Tab-separated table of C-alpha atoms and ligand atoms in Angstrom:
chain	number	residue	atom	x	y	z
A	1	UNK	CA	97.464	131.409	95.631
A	2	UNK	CA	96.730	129.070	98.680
A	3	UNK	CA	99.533	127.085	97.843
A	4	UNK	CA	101.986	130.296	98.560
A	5	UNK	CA	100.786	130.290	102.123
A	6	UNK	CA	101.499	126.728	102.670
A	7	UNK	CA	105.084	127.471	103.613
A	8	UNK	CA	107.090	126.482	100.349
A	9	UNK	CA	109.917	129.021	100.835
A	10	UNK	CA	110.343	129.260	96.055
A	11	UNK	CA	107.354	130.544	94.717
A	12	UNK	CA	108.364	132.566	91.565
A	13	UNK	CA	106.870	136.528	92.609
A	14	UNK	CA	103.140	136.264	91.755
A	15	UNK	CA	102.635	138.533	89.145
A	16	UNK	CA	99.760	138.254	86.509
A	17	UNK	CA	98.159	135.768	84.682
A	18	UNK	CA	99.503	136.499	81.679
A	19	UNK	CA	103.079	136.587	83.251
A	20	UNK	CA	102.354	133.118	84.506
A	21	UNK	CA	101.538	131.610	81.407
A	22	UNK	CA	105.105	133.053	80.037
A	23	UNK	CA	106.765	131.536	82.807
A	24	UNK	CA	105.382	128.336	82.330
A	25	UNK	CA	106.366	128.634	78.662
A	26	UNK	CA	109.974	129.585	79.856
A	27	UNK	CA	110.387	126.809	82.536
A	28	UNK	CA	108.776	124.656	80.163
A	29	UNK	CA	111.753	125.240	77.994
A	30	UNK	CA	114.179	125.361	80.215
A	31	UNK	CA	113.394	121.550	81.626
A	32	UNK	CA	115.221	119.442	79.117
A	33	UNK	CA	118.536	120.819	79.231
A	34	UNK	CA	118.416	121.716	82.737
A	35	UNK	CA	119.348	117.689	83.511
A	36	UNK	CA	122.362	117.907	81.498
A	37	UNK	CA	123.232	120.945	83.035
A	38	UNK	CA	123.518	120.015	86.284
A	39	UNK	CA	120.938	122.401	87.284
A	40	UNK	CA	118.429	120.170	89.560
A	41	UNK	CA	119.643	119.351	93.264
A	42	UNK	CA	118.347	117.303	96.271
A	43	UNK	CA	117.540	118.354	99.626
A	44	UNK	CA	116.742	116.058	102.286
A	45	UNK	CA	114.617	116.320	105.671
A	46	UNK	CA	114.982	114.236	108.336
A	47	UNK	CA	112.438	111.553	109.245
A	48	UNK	CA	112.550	110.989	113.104
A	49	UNK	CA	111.470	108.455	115.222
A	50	UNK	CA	108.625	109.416	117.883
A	51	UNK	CA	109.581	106.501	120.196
A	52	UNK	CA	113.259	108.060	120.870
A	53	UNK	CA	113.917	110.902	118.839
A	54	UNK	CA	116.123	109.617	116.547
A	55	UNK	CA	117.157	110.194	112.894
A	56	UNK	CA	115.895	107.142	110.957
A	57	UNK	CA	116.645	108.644	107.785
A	58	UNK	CA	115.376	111.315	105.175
A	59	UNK	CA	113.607	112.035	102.339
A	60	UNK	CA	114.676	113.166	99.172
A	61	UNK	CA	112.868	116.450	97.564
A	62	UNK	CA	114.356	117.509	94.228
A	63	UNK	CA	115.234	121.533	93.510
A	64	UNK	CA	115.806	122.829	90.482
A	65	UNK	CA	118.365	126.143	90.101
A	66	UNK	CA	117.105	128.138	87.570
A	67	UNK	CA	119.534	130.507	85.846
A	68	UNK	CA	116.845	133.503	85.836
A	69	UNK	CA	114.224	132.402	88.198
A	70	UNK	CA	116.580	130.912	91.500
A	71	UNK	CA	115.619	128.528	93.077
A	72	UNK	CA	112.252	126.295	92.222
A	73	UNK	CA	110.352	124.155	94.497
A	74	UNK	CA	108.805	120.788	92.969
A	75	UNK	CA	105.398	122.276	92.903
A	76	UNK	CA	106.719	124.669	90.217
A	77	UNK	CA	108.247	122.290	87.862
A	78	UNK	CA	107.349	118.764	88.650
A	79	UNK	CA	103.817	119.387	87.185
A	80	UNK	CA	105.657	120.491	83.654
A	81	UNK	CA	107.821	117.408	83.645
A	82	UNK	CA	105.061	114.913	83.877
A	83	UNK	CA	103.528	116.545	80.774
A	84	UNK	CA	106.709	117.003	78.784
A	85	UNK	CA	108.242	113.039	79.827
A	86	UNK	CA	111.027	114.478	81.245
A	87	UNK	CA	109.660	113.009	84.735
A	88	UNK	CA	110.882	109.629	83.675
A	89	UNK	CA	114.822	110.445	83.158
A	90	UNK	CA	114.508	113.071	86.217
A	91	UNK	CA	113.083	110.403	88.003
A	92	UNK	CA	115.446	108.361	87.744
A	93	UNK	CA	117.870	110.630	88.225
A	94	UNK	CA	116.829	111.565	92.003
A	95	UNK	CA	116.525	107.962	92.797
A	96	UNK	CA	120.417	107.435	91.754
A	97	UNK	CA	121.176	110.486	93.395
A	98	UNK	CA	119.458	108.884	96.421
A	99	UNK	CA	120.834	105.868	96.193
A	100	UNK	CA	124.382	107.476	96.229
A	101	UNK	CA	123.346	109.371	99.061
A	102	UNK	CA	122.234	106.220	101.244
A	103	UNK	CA	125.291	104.545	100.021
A	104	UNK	CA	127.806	107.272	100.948
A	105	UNK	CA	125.833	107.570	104.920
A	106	UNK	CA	126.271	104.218	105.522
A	107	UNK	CA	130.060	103.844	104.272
A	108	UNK	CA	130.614	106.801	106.838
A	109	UNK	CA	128.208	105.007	109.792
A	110	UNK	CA	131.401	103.934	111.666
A	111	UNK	CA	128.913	101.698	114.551
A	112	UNK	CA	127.179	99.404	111.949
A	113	UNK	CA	124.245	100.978	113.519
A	114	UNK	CA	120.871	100.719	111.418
A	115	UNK	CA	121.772	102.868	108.401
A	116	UNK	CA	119.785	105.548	107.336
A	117	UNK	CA	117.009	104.935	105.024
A	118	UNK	CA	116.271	106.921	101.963
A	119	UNK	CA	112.581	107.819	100.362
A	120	UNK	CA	112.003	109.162	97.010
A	121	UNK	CA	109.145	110.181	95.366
A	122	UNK	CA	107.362	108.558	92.877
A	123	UNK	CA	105.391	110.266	89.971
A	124	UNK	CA	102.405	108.488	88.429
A	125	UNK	CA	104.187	108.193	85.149
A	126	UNK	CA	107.043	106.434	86.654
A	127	UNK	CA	104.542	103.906	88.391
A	128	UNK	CA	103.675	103.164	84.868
A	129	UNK	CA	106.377	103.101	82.687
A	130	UNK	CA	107.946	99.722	81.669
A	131	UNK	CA	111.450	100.308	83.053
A	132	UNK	CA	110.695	101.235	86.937
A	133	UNK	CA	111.429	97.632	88.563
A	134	UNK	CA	114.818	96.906	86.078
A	135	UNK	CA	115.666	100.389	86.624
A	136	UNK	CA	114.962	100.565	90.243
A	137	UNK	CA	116.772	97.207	90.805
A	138	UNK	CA	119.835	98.859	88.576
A	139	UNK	CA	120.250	101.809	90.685
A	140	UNK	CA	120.409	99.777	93.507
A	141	UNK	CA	122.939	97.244	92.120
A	142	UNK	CA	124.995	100.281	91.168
A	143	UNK	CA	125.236	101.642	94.272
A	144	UNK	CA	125.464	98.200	96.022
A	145	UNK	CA	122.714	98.616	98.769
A	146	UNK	CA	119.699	96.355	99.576
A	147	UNK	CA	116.386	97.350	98.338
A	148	UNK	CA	115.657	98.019	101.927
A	149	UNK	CA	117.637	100.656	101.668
A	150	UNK	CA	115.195	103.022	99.777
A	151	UNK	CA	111.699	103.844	100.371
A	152	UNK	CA	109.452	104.490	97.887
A	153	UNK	CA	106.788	107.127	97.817
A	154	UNK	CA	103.620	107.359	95.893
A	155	UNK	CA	100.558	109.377	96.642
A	156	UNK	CA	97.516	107.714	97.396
A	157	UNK	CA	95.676	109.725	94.872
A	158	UNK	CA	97.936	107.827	91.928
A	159	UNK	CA	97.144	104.733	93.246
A	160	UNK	CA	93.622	105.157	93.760
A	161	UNK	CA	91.838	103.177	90.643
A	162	UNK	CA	95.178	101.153	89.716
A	163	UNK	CA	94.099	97.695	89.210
A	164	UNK	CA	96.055	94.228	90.361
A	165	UNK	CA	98.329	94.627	86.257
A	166	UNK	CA	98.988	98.519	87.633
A	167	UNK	CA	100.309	97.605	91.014
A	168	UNK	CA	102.501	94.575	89.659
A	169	UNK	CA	105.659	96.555	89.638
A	170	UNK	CA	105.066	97.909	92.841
A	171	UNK	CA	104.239	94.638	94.255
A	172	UNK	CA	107.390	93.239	92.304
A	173	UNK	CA	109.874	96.131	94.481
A	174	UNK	CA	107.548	95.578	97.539
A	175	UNK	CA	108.365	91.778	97.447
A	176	UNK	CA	112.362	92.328	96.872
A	177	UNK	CA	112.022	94.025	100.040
A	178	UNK	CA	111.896	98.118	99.118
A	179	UNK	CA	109.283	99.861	101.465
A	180	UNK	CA	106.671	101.584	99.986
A	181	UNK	CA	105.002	104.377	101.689
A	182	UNK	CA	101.345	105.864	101.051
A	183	UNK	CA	102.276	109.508	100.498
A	184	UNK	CA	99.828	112.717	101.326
A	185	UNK	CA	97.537	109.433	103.071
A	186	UNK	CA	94.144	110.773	104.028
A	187	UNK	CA	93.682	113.327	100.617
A	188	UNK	CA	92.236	110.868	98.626
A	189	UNK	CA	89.170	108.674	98.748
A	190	UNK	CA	90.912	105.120	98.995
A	191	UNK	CA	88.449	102.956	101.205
A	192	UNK	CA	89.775	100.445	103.745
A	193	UNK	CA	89.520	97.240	101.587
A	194	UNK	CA	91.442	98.703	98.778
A	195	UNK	CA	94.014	99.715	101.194
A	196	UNK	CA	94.743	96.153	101.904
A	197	UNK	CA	95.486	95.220	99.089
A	198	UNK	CA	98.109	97.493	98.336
A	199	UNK	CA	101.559	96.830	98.611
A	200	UNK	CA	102.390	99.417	100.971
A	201	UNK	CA	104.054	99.008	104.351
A	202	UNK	CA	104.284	102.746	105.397
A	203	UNK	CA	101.160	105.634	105.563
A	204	UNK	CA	102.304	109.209	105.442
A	205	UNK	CA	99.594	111.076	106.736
A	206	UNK	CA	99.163	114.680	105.270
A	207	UNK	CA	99.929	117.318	107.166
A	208	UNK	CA	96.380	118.654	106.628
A	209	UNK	CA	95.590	116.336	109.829
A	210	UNK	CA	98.130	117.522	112.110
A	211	UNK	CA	98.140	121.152	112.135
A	212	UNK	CA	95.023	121.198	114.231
A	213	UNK	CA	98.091	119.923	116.926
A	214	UNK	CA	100.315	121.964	116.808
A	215	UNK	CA	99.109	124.450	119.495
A	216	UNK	CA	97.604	122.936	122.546
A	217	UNK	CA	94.377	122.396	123.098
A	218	UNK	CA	94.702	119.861	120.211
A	219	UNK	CA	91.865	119.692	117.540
A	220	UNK	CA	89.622	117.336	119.283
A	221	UNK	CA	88.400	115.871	115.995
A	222	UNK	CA	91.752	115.664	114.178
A	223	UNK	CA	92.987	113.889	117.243
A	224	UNK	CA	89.940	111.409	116.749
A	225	UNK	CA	90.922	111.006	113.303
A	226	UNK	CA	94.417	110.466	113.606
A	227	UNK	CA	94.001	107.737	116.038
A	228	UNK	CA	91.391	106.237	114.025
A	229	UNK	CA	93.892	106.339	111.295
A	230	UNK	CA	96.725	104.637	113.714
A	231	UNK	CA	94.827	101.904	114.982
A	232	UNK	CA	93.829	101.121	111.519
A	233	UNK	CA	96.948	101.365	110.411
A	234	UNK	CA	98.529	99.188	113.046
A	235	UNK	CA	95.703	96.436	112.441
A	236	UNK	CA	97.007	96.360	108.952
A	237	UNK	CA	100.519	96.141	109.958
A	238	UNK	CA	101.146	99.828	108.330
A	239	UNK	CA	103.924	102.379	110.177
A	240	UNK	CA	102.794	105.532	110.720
A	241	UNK	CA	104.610	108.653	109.653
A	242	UNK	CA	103.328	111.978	110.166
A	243	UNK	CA	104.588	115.035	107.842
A	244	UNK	CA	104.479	118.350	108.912
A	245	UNK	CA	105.295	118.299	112.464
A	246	UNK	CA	105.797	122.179	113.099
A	247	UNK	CA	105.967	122.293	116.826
A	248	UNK	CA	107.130	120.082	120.246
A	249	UNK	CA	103.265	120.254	121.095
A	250	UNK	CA	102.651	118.449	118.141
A	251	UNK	CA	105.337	116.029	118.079
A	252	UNK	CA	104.273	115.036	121.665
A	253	UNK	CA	100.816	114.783	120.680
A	254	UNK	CA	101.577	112.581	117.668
A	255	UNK	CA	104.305	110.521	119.977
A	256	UNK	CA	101.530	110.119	122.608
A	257	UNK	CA	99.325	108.676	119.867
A	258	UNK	CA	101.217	105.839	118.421
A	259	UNK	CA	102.669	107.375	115.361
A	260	UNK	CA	105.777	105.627	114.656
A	261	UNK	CA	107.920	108.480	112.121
A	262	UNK	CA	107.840	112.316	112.100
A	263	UNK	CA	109.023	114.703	109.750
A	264	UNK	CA	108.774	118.206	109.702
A	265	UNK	CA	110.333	121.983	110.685
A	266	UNK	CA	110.342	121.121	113.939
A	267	UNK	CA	112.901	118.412	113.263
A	268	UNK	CA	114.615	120.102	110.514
A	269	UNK	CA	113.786	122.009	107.101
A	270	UNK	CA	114.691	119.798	103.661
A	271	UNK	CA	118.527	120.740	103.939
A	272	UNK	CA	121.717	119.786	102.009
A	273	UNK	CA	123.324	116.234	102.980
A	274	UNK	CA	126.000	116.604	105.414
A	275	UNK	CA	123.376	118.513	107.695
A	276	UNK	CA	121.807	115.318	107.689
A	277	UNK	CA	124.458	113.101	108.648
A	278	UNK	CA	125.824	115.761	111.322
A	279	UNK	CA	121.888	115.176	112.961
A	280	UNK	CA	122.555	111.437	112.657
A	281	UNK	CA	125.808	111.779	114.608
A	282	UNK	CA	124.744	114.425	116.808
A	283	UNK	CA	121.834	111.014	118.047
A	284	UNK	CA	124.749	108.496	118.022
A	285	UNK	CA	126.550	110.455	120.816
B	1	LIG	P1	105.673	115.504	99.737
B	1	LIG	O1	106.290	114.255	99.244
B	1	LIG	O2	104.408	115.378	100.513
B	1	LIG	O3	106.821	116.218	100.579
B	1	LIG	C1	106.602	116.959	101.743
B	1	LIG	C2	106.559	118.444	101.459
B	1	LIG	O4	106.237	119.125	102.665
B	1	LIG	C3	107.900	119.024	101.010
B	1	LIG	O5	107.624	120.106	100.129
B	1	LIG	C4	108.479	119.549	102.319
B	1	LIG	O6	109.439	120.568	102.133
B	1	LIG	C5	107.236	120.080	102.971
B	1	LIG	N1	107.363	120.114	104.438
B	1	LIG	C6	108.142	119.351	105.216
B	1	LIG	N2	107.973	119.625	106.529
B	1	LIG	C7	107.059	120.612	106.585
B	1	LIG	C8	106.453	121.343	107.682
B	1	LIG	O7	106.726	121.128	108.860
B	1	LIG	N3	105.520	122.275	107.357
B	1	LIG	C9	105.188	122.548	106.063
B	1	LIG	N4	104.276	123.498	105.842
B	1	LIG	N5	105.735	121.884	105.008
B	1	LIG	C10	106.656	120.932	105.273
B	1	LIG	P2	108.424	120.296	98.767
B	1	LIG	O8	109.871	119.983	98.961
B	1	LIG	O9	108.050	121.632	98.231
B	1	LIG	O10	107.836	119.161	97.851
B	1	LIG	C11	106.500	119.214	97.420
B	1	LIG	C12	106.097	117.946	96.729
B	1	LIG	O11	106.815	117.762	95.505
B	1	LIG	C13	106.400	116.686	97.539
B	1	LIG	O12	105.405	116.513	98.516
B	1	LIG	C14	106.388	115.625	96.458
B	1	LIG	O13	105.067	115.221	96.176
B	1	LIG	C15	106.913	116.397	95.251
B	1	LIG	N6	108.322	116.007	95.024
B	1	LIG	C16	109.442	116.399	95.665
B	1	LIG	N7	110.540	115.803	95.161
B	1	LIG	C17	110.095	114.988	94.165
B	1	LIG	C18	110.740	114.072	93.247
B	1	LIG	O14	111.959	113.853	93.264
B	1	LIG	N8	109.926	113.418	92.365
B	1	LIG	C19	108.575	113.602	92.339
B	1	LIG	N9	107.847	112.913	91.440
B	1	LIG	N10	107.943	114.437	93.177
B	1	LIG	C20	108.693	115.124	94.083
B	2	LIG	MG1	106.787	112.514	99.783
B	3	LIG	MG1	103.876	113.840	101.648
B	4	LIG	MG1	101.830	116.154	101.715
């Protein structure tokens, strides 16, 4: 599949069909007790800012340990827990994981520095289920942070078609001052007025945009786009963050044209915590 070659390091061995649809029965299965069993972990990749290189925080991307298959990418499972429900509770779960995680970086940030900012994906389910804003606002009572303190990620694909009653609760975290970025930006087919009236304050452009970068000479028309994209974005008052960011060519390409945020292997791969917070220090110093 095309998706195999895209770099995600869990694809279950391709095997038939046939096999597939088992698998999917079997993972299927699997999902419900896999929360209480404490099989589903987070990694987190740095996001970096282009201006000075440093560690501005990290995003969260959930795992899940299978007892048979290893270790599962999103892609794998994510997909079967929107259409079983179980998105909602393991939803939540990553964002109080998160939250836990941003809490315990900035009780260990010894210079009151900025503290490092956590995102966390949003599915399309949890955008519209009656409990995100109380639940989001618990989480972050529990762990005692500000809402600034998280990001929020949703796809611009989910949002596209969401009228003004959708995009209330998003508005309502926007407005207690959580970030919310545009995820996979540039995929869909949102035109420029809808974009303004969304209650974003970050675009993640997809990385489908950069990798004509990341060898020198650039793609002259992805550079075009991207700073089309920029200068937009900066009109609107929208940061820029760039995913995928394989190479130094590429980061100095994207740096060079006004991207504020990069993440990517170049940086670091999605990673356990304390590699994070050992990149963090490694900038203090
Ligand atoms: P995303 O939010 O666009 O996350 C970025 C994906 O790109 C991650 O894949 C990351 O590992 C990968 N990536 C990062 N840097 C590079 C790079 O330099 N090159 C390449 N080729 N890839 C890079 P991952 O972890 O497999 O996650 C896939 C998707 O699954 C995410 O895409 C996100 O949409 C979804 N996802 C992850 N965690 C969660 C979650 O907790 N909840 C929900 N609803 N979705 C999640
Ligand atoms: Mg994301
Ligand atoms: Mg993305
Ligand atoms: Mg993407």
């Amino acid at each position: 599949r095309a998706k195999a070659a895209g770099g995600n390091r869990y694809e279950i061995a391709d095997a038939d069909s046939n096999a597939r649809v088992i698998a999917r029965h079997s993972l299927t299965n699997g999902l419900p007790s896999a929360l209480e069993k404490g099989e589903f972990f987070i990694e987190y990749q740095p996001l970096v800012r282009l201006t000075d290189g440093t560690v501005r925080g990290a995003e969260a991307l959930v795992r899940w340990l299978h007892p048979v298959h290893g270790v599962l990418g999103p892609d794998q499972f994510i997909p079967l827990a929107e259409d079983t429900g179980l998105i909602v509770p393991l939803g939540r779960w990553v964002l109080e994981q998160a939250a836990r995680q941003a809490r315990e970086w900035r009780d260990a940030d010894e210079d009151d520095g900025e503290p490092l900012r956590v995102n966390v994906n949003l599915s399309p389910c949890q955008l519209s289920h009656p409990t995100l804003v109380s639940d989001t606002v618990a989480v972050l009572e529990n762990a005692g942070l500000c809402p600034s303190a998280l990001c929020l990620e949703v796809t611009e694909n989910d949002l596209i078609g969401a009228d003004e009653s959708a995009l209330r609760p998003l508005r309502q975290l926007a407005d207690l001052g959580m970030d919310i970025a545009l995820d996979d930006f540039g995929t869909g087919y949102s035109n420029l007025s809808y974009l303004r009236r969304l209650p974003v304050s970050t675009l993640k452009l997809d990385r489908s945009f950069t990798r004509g970068m990341q060898r020198a000479p650039a793609d002259p028309v992805d550079v075009k786009i991207v700073e089309g994209i920029v200068s937009l974005a900066h009109t609107l008052d929208l940061a820029v963050t760039v995913e995928g960011v394989e190479t130094a060519v590429q980061a100095e390409h994207l740096r060079g044209l006004g991207c504020d945020t990069a993440q990517g292997w170049y940086y670091a791969r999605p990673g356990p915590p304390e590699r994070l917070h050992t990149l963090a220090l490694a900038d203090a110093s």
